[in-house]
Coordinates of N, CA, C and O in Angstrom, one line a residue:
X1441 N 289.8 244.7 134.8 CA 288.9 244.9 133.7 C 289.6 244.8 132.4 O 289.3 243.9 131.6
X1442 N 291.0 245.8 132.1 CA 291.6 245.3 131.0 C 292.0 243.9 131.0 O 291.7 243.3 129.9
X1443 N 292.5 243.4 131.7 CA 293.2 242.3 131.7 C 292.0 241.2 131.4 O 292.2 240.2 130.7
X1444 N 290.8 241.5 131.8 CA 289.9 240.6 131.0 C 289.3 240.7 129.7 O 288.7 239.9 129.0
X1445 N 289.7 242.1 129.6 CA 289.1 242.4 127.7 C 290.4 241.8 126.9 O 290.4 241.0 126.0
X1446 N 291.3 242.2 127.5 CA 292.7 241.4 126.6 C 292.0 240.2 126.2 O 291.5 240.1 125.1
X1447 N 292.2 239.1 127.6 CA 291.9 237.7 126.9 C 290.3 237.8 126.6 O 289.7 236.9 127.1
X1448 N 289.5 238.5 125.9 CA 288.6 238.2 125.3 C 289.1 238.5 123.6 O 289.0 237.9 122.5
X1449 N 289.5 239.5 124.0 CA 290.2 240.0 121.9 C 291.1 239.2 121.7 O 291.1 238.7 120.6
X1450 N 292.0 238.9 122.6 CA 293.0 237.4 122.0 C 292.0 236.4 121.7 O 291.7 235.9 120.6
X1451 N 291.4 236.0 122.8 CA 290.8 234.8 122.6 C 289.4 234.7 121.2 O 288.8 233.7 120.7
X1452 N 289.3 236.0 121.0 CA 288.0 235.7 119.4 C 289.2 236.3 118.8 O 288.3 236.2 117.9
X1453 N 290.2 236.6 118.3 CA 291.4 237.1 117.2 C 291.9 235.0 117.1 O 291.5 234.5 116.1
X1454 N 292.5 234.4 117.9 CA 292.9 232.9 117.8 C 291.6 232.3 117.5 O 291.7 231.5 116.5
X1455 N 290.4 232.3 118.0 CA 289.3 231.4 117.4 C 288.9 231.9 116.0 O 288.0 231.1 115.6
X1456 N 289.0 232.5 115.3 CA 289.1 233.5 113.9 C 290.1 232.4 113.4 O 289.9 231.3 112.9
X1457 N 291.1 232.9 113.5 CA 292.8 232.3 113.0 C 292.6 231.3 113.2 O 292.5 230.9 112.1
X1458 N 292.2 229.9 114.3 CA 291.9 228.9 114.1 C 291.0 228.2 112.8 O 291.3 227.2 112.1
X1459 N 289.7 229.3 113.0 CA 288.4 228.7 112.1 C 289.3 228.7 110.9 O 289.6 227.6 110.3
X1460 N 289.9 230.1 110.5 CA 290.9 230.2 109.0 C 291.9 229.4 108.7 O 292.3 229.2 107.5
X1461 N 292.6 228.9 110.0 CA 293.3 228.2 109.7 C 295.1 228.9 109.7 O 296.2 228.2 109.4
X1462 N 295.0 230.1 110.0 CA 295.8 231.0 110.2 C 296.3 231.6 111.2 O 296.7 232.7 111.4
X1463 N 296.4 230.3 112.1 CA 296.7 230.9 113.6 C 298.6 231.2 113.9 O 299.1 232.0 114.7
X1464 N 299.3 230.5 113.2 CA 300.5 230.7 112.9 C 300.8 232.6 112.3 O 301.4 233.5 112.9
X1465 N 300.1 232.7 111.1 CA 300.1 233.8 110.2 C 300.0 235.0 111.1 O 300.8 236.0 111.0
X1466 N 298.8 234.8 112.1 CA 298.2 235.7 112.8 C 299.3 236.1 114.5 O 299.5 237.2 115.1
X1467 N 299.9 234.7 114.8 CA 300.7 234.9 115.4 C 302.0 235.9 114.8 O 302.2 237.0 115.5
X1468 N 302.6 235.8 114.1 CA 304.1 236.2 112.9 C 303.5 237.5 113.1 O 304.3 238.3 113.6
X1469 N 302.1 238.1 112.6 CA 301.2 239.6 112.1 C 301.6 240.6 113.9 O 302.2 241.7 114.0
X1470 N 301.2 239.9 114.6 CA 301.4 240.6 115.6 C 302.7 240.4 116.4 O 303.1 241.3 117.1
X1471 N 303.3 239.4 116.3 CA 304.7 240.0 117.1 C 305.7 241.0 115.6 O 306.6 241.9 115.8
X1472 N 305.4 240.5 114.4 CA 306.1 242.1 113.6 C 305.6 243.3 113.7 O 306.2 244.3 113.5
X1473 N 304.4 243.2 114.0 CA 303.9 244.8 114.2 C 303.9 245.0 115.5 O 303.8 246.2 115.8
X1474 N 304.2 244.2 116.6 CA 304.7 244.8 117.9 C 306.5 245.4 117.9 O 307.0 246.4 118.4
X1475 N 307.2 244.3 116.9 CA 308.4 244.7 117.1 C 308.1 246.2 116.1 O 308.8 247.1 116.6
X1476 N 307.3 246.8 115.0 CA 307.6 247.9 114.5 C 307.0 249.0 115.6 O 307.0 250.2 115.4
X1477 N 306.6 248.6 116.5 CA 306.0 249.7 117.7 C 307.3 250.1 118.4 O 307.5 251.3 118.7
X1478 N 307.9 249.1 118.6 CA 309.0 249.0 119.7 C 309.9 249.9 118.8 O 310.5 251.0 118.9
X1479 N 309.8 248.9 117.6 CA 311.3 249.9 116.8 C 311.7 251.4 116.1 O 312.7 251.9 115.8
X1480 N 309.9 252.0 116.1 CA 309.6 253.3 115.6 C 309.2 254.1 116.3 O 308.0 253.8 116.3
X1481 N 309.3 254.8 116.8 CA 308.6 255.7 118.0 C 307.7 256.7 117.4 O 307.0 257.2 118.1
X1482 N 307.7 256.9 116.4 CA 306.7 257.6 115.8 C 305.5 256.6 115.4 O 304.3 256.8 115.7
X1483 N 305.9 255.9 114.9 CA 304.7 255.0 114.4 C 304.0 254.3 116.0 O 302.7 254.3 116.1
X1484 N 304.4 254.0 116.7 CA 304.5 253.7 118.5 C 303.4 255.3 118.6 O 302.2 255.1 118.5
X1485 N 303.9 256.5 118.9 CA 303.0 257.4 118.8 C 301.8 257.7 118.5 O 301.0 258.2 119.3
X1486 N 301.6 257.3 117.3 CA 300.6 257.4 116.0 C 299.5 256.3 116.6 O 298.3 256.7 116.8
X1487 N 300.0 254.8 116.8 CA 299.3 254.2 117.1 C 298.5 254.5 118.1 O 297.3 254.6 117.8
X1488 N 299.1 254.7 119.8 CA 298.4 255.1 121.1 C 297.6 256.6 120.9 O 296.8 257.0 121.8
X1489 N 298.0 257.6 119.6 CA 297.5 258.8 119.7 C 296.0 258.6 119.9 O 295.4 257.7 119.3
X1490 N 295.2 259.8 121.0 CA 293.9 259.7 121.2 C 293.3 261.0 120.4 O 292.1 261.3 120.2
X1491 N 294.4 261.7 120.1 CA 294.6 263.3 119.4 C 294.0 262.8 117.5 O 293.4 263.7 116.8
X1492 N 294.3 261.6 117.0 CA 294.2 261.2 115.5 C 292.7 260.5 115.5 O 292.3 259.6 116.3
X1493 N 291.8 261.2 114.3 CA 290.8 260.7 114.2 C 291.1 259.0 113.8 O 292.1 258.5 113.1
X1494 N 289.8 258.2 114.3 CA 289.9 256.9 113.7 C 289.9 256.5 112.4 O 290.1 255.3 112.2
X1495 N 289.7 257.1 111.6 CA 289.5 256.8 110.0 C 291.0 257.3 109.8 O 291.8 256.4 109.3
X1496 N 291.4 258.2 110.0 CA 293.0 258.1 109.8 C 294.3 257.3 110.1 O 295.3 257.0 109.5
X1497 N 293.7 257.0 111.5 CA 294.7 255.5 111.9 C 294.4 254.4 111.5 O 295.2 253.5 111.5
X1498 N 293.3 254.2 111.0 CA 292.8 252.9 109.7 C 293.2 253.1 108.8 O 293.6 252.1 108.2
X1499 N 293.3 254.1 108.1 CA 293.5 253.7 106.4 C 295.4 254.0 106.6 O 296.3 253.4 105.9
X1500 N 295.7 254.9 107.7 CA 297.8 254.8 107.9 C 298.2 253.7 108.2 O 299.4 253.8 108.1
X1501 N 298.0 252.8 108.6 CA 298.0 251.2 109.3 C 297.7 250.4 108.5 O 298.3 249.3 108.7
X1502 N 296.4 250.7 107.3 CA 296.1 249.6 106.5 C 297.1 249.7 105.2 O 297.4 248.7 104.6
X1503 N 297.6 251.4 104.7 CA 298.9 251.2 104.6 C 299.9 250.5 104.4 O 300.5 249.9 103.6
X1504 N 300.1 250.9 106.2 CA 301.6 250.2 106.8 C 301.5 248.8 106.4 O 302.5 248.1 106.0
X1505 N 300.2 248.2 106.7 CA 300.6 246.7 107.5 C 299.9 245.9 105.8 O 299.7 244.7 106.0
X1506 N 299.8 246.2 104.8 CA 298.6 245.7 103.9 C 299.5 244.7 103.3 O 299.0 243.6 103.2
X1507 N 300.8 244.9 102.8 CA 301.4 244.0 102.1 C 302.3 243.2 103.1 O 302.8 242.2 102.5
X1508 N 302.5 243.3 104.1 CA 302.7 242.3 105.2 C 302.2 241.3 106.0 O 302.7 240.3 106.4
X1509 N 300.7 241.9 106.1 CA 299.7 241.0 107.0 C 299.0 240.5 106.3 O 299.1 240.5 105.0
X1510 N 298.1 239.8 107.2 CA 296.7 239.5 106.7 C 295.5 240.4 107.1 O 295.3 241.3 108.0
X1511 N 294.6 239.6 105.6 CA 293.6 240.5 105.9 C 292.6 240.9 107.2 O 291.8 241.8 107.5
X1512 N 293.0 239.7 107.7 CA 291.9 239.5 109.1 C 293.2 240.5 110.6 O 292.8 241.2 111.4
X1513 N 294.3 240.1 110.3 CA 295.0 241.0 111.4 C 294.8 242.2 111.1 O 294.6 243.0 112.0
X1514 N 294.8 242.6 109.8 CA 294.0 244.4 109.4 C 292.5 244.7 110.2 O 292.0 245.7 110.7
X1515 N 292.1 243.4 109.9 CA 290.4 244.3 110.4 C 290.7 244.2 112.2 O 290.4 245.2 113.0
X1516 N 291.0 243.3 112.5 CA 291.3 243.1 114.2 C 292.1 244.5 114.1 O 291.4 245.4 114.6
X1517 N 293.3 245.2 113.8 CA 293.5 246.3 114.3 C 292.8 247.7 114.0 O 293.1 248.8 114.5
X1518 N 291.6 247.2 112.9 CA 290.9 248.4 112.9 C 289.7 248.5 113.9 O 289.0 249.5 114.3
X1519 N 289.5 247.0 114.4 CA 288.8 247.0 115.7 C 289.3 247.5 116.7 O 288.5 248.0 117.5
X1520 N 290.7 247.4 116.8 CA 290.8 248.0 118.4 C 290.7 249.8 118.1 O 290.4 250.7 119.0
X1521 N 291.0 250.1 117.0 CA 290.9 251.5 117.0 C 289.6 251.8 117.0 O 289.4 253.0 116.9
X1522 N 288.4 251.0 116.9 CA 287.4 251.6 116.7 C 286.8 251.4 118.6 O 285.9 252.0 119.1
X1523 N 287.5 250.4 119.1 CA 286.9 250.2 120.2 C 287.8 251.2 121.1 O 287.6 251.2 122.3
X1524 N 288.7 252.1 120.5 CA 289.9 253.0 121.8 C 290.8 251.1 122.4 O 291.2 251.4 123.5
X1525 N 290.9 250.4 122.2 CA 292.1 249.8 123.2 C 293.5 249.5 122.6 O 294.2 248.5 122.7
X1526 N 293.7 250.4 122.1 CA 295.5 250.3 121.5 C 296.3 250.3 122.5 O 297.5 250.2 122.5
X1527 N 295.3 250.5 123.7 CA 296.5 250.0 125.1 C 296.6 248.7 125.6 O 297.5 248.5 126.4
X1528 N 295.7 247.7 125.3 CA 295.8 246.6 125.5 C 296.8 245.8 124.4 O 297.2 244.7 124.7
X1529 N 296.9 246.4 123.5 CA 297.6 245.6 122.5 C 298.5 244.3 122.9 O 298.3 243.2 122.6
X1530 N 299.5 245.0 123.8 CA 300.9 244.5 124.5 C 300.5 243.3 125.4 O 301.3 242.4 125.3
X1531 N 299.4 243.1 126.2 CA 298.5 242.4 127.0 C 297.9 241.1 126.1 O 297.9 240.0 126.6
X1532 N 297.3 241.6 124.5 CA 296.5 240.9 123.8 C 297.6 239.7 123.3 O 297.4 238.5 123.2
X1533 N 298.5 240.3 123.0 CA 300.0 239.4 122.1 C 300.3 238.8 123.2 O 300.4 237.7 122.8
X1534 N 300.5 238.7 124.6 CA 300.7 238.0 125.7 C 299.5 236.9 126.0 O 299.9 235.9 126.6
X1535 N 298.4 236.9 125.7 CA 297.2 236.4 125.5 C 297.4 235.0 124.6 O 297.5 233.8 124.7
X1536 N 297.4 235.9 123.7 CA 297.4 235.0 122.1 C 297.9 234.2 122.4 O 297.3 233.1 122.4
X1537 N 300.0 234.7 123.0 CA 300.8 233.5 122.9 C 300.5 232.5 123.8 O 300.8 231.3 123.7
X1538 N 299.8 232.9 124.9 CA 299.1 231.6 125.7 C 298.3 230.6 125.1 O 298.2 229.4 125.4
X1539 N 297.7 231.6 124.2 CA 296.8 230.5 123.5 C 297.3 229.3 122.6 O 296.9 228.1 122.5
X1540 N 298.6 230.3 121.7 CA 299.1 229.7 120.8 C 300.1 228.8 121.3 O 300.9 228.2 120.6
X1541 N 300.1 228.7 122.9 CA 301.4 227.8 123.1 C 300.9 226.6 123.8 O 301.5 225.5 124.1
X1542 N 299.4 227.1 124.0 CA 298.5 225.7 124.3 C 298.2 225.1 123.1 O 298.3 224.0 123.6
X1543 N 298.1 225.1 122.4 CA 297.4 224.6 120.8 C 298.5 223.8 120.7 O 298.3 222.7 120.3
X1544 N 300.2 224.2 121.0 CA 301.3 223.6 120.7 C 301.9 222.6 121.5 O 303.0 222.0 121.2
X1545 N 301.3 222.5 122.7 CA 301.0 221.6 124.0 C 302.8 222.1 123.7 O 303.7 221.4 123.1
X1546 N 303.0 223.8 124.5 CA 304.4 223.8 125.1 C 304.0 224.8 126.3 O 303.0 225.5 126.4
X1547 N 304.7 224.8 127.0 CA 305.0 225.1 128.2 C 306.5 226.2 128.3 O 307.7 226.0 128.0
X1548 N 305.8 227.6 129.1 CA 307.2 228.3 129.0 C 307.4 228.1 130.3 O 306.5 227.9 131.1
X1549 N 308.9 228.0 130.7 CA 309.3 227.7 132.2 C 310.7 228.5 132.3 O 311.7 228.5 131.5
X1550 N 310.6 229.1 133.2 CA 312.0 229.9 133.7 C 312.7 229.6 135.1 O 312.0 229.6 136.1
X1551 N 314.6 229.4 135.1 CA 314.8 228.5 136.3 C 315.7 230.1 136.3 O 316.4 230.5 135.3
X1552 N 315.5 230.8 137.7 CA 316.5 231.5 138.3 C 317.9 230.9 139.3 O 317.7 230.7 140.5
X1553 N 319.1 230.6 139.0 CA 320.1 230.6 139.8 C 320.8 231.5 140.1 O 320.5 232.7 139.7
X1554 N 321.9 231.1 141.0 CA 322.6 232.4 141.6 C 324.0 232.2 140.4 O 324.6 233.2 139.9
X1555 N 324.2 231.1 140.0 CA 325.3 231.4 138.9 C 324.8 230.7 137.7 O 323.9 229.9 137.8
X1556 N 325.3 230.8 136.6 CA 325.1 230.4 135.7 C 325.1 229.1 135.5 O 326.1 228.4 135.7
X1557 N 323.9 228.5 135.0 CA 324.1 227.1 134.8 C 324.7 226.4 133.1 O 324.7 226.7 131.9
X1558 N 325.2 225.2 133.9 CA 325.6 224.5 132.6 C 324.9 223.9 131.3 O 324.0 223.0 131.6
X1559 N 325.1 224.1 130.0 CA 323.9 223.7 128.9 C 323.6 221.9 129.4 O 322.4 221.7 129.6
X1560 N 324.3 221.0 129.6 CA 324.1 219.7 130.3 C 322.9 220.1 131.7 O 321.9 219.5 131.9
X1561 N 323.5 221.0 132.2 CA 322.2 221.3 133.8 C 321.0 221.6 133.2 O 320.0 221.0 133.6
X1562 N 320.8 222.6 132.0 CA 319.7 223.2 131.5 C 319.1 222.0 130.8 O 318.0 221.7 131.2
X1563 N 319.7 221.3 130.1 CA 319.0 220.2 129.0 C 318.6 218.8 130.2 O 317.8 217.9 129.8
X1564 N 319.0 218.8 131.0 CA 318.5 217.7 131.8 C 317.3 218.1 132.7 O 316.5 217.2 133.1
X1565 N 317.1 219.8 133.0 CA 315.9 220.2 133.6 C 314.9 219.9 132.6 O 314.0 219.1 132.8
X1566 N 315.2 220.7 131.3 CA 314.4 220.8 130.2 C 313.6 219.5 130.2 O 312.5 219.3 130.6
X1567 N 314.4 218.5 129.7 CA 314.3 217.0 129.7 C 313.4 216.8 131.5 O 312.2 216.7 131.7
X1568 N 313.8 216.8 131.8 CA 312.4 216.3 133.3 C 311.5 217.0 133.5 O 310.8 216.6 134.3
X1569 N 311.0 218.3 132.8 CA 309.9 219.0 132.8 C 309.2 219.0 132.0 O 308.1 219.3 132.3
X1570 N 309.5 218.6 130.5 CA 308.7 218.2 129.5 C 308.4 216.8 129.6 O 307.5 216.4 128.9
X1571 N 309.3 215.7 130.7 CA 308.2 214.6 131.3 C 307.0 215.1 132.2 O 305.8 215.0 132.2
X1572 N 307.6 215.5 132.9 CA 306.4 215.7 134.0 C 305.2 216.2 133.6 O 304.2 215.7 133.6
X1573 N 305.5 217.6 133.3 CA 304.1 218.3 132.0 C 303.7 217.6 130.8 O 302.7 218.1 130.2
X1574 N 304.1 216.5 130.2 CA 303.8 216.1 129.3 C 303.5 217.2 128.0 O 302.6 217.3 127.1
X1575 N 304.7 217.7 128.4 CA 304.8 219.4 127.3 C 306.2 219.6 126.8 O 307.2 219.2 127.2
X1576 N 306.0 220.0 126.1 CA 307.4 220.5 125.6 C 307.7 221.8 126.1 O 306.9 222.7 126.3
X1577 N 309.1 221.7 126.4 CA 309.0 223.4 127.5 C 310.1 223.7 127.0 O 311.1 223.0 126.8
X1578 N 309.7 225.2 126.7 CA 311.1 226.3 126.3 C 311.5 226.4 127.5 O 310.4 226.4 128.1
X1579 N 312.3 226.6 128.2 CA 313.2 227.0 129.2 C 313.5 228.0 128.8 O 313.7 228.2 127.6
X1580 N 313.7 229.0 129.8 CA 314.7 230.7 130.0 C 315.1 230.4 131.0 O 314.5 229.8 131.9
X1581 N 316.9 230.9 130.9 CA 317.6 231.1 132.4 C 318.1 232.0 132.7 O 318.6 232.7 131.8
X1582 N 318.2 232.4 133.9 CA 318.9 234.0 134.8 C 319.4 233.5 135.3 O 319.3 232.3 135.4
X1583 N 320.5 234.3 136.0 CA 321.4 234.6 136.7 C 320.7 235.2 138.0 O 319.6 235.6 137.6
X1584 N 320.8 235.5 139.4 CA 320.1 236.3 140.7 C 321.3 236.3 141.5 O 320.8 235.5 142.4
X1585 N 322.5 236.6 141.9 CA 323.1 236.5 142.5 C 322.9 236.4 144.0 O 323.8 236.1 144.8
X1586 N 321.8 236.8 144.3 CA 321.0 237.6 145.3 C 319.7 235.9 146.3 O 318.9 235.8 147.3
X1587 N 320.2 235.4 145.5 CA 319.2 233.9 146.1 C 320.4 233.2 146.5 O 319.9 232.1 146.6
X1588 N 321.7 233.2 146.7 CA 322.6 232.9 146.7 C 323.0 231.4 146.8 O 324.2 231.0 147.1
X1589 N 322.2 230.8 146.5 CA 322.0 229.2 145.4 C 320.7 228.3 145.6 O 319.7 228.5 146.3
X1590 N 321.0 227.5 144.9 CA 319.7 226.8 144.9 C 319.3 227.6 143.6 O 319.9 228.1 142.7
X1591 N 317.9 227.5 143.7 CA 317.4 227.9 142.0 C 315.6 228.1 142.6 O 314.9 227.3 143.3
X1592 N 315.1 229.5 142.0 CA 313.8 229.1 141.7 C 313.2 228.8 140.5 O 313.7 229.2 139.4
X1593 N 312.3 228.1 140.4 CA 311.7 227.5 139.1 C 310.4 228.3 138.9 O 309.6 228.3 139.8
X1594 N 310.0 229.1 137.6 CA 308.8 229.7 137.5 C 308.0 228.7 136.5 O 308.9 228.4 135.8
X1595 N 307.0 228.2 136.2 CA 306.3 227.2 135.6 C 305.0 228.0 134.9 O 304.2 227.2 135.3
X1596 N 304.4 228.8 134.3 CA 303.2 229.1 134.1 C 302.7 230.3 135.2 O 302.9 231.5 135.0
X1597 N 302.0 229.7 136.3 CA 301.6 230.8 137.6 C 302.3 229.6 139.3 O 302.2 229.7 140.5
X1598 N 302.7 228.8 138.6 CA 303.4 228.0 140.3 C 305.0 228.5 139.8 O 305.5 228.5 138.7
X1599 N 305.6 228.9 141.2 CA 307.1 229.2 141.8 C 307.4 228.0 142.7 O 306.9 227.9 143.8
X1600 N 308.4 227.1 142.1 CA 309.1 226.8 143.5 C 310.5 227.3 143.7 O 311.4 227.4 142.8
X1601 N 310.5 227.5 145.2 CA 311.4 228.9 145.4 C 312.6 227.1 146.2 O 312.2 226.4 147.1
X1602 N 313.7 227.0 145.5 CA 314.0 226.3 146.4 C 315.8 226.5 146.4 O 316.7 225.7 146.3
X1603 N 315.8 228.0 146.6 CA 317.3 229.0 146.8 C 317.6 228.6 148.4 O 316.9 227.9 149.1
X1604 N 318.5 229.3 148.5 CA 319.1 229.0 149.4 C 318.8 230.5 150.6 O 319.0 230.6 151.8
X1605 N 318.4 231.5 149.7 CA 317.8 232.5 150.3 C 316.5 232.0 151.2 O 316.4 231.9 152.4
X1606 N 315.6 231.8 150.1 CA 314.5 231.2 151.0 C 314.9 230.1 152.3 O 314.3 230.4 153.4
X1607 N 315.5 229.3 152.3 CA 315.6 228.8 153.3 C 316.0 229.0 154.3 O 315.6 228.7 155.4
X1608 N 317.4 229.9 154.0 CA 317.4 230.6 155.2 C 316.3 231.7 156.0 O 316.2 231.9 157.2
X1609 N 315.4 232.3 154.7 CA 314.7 233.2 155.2 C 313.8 232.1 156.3 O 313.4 232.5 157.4
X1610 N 313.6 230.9 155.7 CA 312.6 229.8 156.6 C 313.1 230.0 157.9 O 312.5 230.4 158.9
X1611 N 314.7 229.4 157.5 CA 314.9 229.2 159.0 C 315.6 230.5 160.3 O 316.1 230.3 161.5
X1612 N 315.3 231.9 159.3 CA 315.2 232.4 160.4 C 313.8 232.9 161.4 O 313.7 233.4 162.5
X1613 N 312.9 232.6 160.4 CA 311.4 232.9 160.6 C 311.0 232.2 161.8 O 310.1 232.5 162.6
X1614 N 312.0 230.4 161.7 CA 311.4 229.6 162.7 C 311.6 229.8 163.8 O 310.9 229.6 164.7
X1615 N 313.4 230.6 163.7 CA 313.7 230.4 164.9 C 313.3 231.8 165.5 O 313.5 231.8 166.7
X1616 N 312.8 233.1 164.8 CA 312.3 233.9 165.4 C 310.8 233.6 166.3 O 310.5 234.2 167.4
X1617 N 309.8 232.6 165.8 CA 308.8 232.1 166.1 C 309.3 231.0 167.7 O 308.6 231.0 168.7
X1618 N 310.5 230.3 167.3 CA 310.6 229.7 168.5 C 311.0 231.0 170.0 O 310.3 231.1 171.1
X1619 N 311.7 231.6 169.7 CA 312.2 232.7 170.9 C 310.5 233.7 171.1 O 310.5 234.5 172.0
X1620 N 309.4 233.7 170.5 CA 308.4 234.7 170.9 C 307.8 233.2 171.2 O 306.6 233.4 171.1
X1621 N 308.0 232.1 171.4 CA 306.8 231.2 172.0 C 307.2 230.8 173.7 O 306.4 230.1 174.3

């Protein structure tokens, strides 16, 4: 159920910022006021408090955020305080950026190996995945020491798992399946 109010408040917060024209602005509004959640723990407090009446966390917020944001990122966080979801917040900025990274036809993609790869290995995936998607893709890379080579590729919601863990896990599965047949 949260996870579907999320993408409904992202999704009318970017159709807003779109109509305005402000969808960059609106993006910038909420990853700085997420990083001041992260970076103040009182203000982080203040915000999730269920103990602070609502007219108090509106006008301390409109405050904080008045000569930073916009005006439309102020009324969207005086909506979630008026609706109680200051717990979705973290969900909604995950939302957004989906939205905002479709609008930008990019694509986030993350490749797990067991060792570090080379900026030449990274730029030549990068480079074959923004053919194939017909996207521009940021790439992120890890380290897993634990898949012990090979690489998995995370794409959006498809994994291909093509380590060297997994295959062995394959091929012990087969040959446990051959000895019970």
């Amino acid at each position: 159920m949260s996870a579907q109010a999320a993408k409904r408040y992202a999704k009318a917060l970017f159709e807003l910022a779109d109509e305005k024209d402000i969808v960059e602005q609106i993006y910038t509004d909420l990853h700085d006021f997420s990083s001041i959640l992260e970076q103040q723990e009182r203000v982080h407090a203040l915000f999730h408090s269920i103990d602070t009446q609502i007219s108090a966390k509106q006008q301390i917020f409109d405050d904080l955020l008045k000569e930073k944001s916009s005006p439309y990122f102020l009324n969207f966080i005086k909506v979630i305080f008026q609706k109680r979801r200051e717990n979705l917040f973290p969900q909604i900025i995950k939302e957004y950026d989906m939205l905002y990274d479709k609008m930008l036809n990019r694509v986030n993609a993350k490749i797990i190996s067991a060792v570090a790869l080379q900026e030449s290995t990274t730029e030549k995936i990068t480079s074959a995945l923004s053919q194939t998607l017909n996207s521009t893709v940021i790439l992120e890379t890890a380290v897993d020491p634990h898949i012990l080579g090979g690489f998995q590729l995370l794409v959006q919601d498809e994994i291909l798992d093509a380590s060297l863990k997994r295959k062995l896990e394959d091929m012990k599965a087969l040959l446990h399946k051959g000895f019970l047949n």
